């Protein structure tokens, strides 16, 4: 078991800089979730750690030692692929055995470790099946077992759950975390699903255009996203821009929005679920008059799009919170100052895709 | 895909197609089993022509030569062709598209011309007519088929399987031997059978490149017919047809030309 660290990683394909001077630590034994928009370099980073991609510059360290120039097969990694990549011509036991055979583990020891790994993923008795005879969730478990049966130093997972349907996905998230804890292995996990990353990870990192924009424990990143991009990326936050002054943020309309104390620079990010709507002016600070542009029902929650202060704000809450409100109706938008966060504005000239 | 039942007209049409394909072959096979040397009816079943084959040294020698030449061609063409197919698939070889496109035209060039060209070329480089020249010529004919069949199989191969194997600690050679080749095996066997058939059935190129006197079976049959038709020819031809058809049935089964990946 070892930690992983990358420093100054650069990888360019023609004009595209998939990795652009990326430095990041993956602490030993932690479950690290990598997030970022499509094309931000998550897969490239994982493949550089695995050794499938040779960086143009920078160093990858596993267990404190540089693995530059070390071929994939000698990096002692375990990988779980989105497509699982189970060997179709081998049984489940054969799949697990492969990594042990190439390491010349004696047959008896192999059998023991295969049984152990199958027990860990709760697939006892499935050793004789072919991958084609397994369900999606079972294949996922076999892929996990195969990746850890060789006792790698680090486990790399590139969107391992994205081929599963919703219910199974939640189940496998819990399984994934349980297995990782039991083995105590450092895991680096790429996902498109920010909720998944926030639930599972000890730490998350957010990539953008080949660079790290924010890193830390999920709660800390959620509460204090740091910049507008991260705020928007995690949970579609509402961003207010204006002139910061000691009391808060002065909007162009003249209204003053109170922010949390401390740093008063940049813009204010407010999450949709932190905001509330009322038909009459509330007697609280941070109240903006507006008009409901749309009400979107999504089962457990309702989202209202509200035109206020010259922009559109999203407000999300339980359906009961929106009773008596209708599209086109004038409303007041309010939130407690402590639920907003100061974030750095977008760098000028940088596209802010989600 | 679920197939809907075929209307009567469609079935007739299919039947007609099969008659068209197989009638001449069946007539020949029937005649090879007819006792009369002059195709006289009524039909009287006999295996005398087959028995007579066994005493015909010339035919036996040619048959044996045809078989071992086809085996050699299958071995050489399958080895070279499979490696080429894998290399073209795996690496971004410069001009890969062009290379792949260039594989097809030789299939379309009339054999008469290919044969002449080879004869001229081999003469030019000092390679005499004879079995080595025949083998070389057949390998050239069989290679495109091998590459096409193996490449078709490779299309269904998921390259992440190779990455998975490497992440598990296998060196590239081990990956090829234990992951890639087993997957390709049916395609490679099909390609070998194809190459065998291409060589075994080849007439024109063999006719040009073989030394008169020790020729392959198709060439011998041709010369024999020119001298005068004998029922033995029906018998040996029927055997050739059976061998070729069995080979192709195996190819179709292995390469799954009938759909299903
Ligand atoms: N082999 C390659 N050749 C050329 N460009 C590549 C290659 N691999 C990745 N790229 C480019 O590098 C950038 C980063 O790609 P990468 O696959 O790492 O993104 P990602 O964050 O994993 O995206 P996604 O969330 O869509 O999987 C993209 O612009 C991509 O087009
Ligand atoms: Mg990716």
PDB file of C-alpha atoms in Angstrom, chain A residues 47 52 73 77 81 83 85-89 98-99 101-103 146, chain B residues 158 160-161 163-172 174 178-179 182:
ATOM      1  CA  UNK A  47      -3.481   6.482 -17.556  1.00  0.00           C
ATOM      2  CA  UNK A  52      -0.258   3.790 -20.485  1.00  0.00           C
ATOM      3  CA  UNK A  73       3.300  -4.328 -15.883  1.00  0.00           C
ATOM      4  CA  UNK A  77      -1.312  -1.230  -9.999  1.00  0.00           C
ATOM      5  CA  UNK A  81     -12.218  -0.303 -16.498  1.00  0.00           C
ATOM      6  CA  UNK A  83     -16.190  -1.819 -19.718  1.00  0.00           C
ATOM      7  CA  UNK A  85     -12.460  -5.710 -19.680  1.00  0.00           C
ATOM      8  CA  UNK A  86     -12.936  -9.214 -18.306  1.00  0.00           C
ATOM      9  CA  UNK A  87     -11.187 -11.851 -20.410  1.00  0.00           C
ATOM     10  CA  UNK A  88     -14.098 -13.504 -22.219  1.00  0.00           C
ATOM     11  CA  UNK A  89     -12.299 -16.765 -22.930  1.00  0.00           C
ATOM     12  CA  UNK A  98      -4.105 -14.432 -14.609  1.00  0.00           C
ATOM     13  CA  UNK A  99      -2.334 -11.750 -12.589  1.00  0.00           C
ATOM     14  CA  UNK A 101       0.140 -16.668 -12.816  1.00  0.00           C
ATOM     15  CA  UNK A 102       2.228 -13.985 -14.482  1.00  0.00           C
ATOM     16  CA  UNK A 103       3.699 -13.304 -11.035  1.00  0.00           C
ATOM     17  CA  UNK A 146      -9.309  -9.242 -10.329  1.00  0.00           C
TER      18      UNK A 146
ATOM     19  CA  UNK B 158     -11.571  -4.948 -27.256  1.00  0.00           C
ATOM     20  CA  UNK B 160      -8.769  -2.637 -23.229  1.00  0.00           C
ATOM     21  CA  UNK B 161      -8.411  -6.390 -22.668  1.00  0.00           C
ATOM     22  CA  UNK B 163      -4.463  -3.002 -21.172  1.00  0.00           C
ATOM     23  CA  UNK B 164      -6.179  -4.948 -18.421  1.00  0.00           C
ATOM     24  CA  UNK B 165      -3.708  -7.781 -18.865  1.00  0.00           C
ATOM     25  CA  UNK B 166      -0.766  -5.409 -18.683  1.00  0.00           C
ATOM     26  CA  UNK B 167      -2.138  -3.705 -15.590  1.00  0.00           C
ATOM     27  CA  UNK B 168      -2.248  -7.178 -14.056  1.00  0.00           C
ATOM     28  CA  UNK B 169       1.474  -7.542 -14.592  1.00  0.00           C
ATOM     29  CA  UNK B 170       1.779  -9.308 -17.952  1.00  0.00           C
ATOM     30  CA  UNK B 171       4.564  -8.398 -20.356  1.00  0.00           C
ATOM     31  CA  UNK B 172       3.493  -7.522 -23.920  1.00  0.00           C
ATOM     32  CA  UNK B 174       2.506 -12.720 -22.601  1.00  0.00           C
ATOM     33  CA  UNK B 178      -2.511 -15.428 -23.578  1.00  0.00           C
ATOM     34  CA  UNK B 179      -5.092 -12.772 -24.385  1.00  0.00           C
ATOM     35  CA  UNK B 182      -6.746 -17.051 -27.957  1.00  0.00           C
TER      36      UNK B 182
END
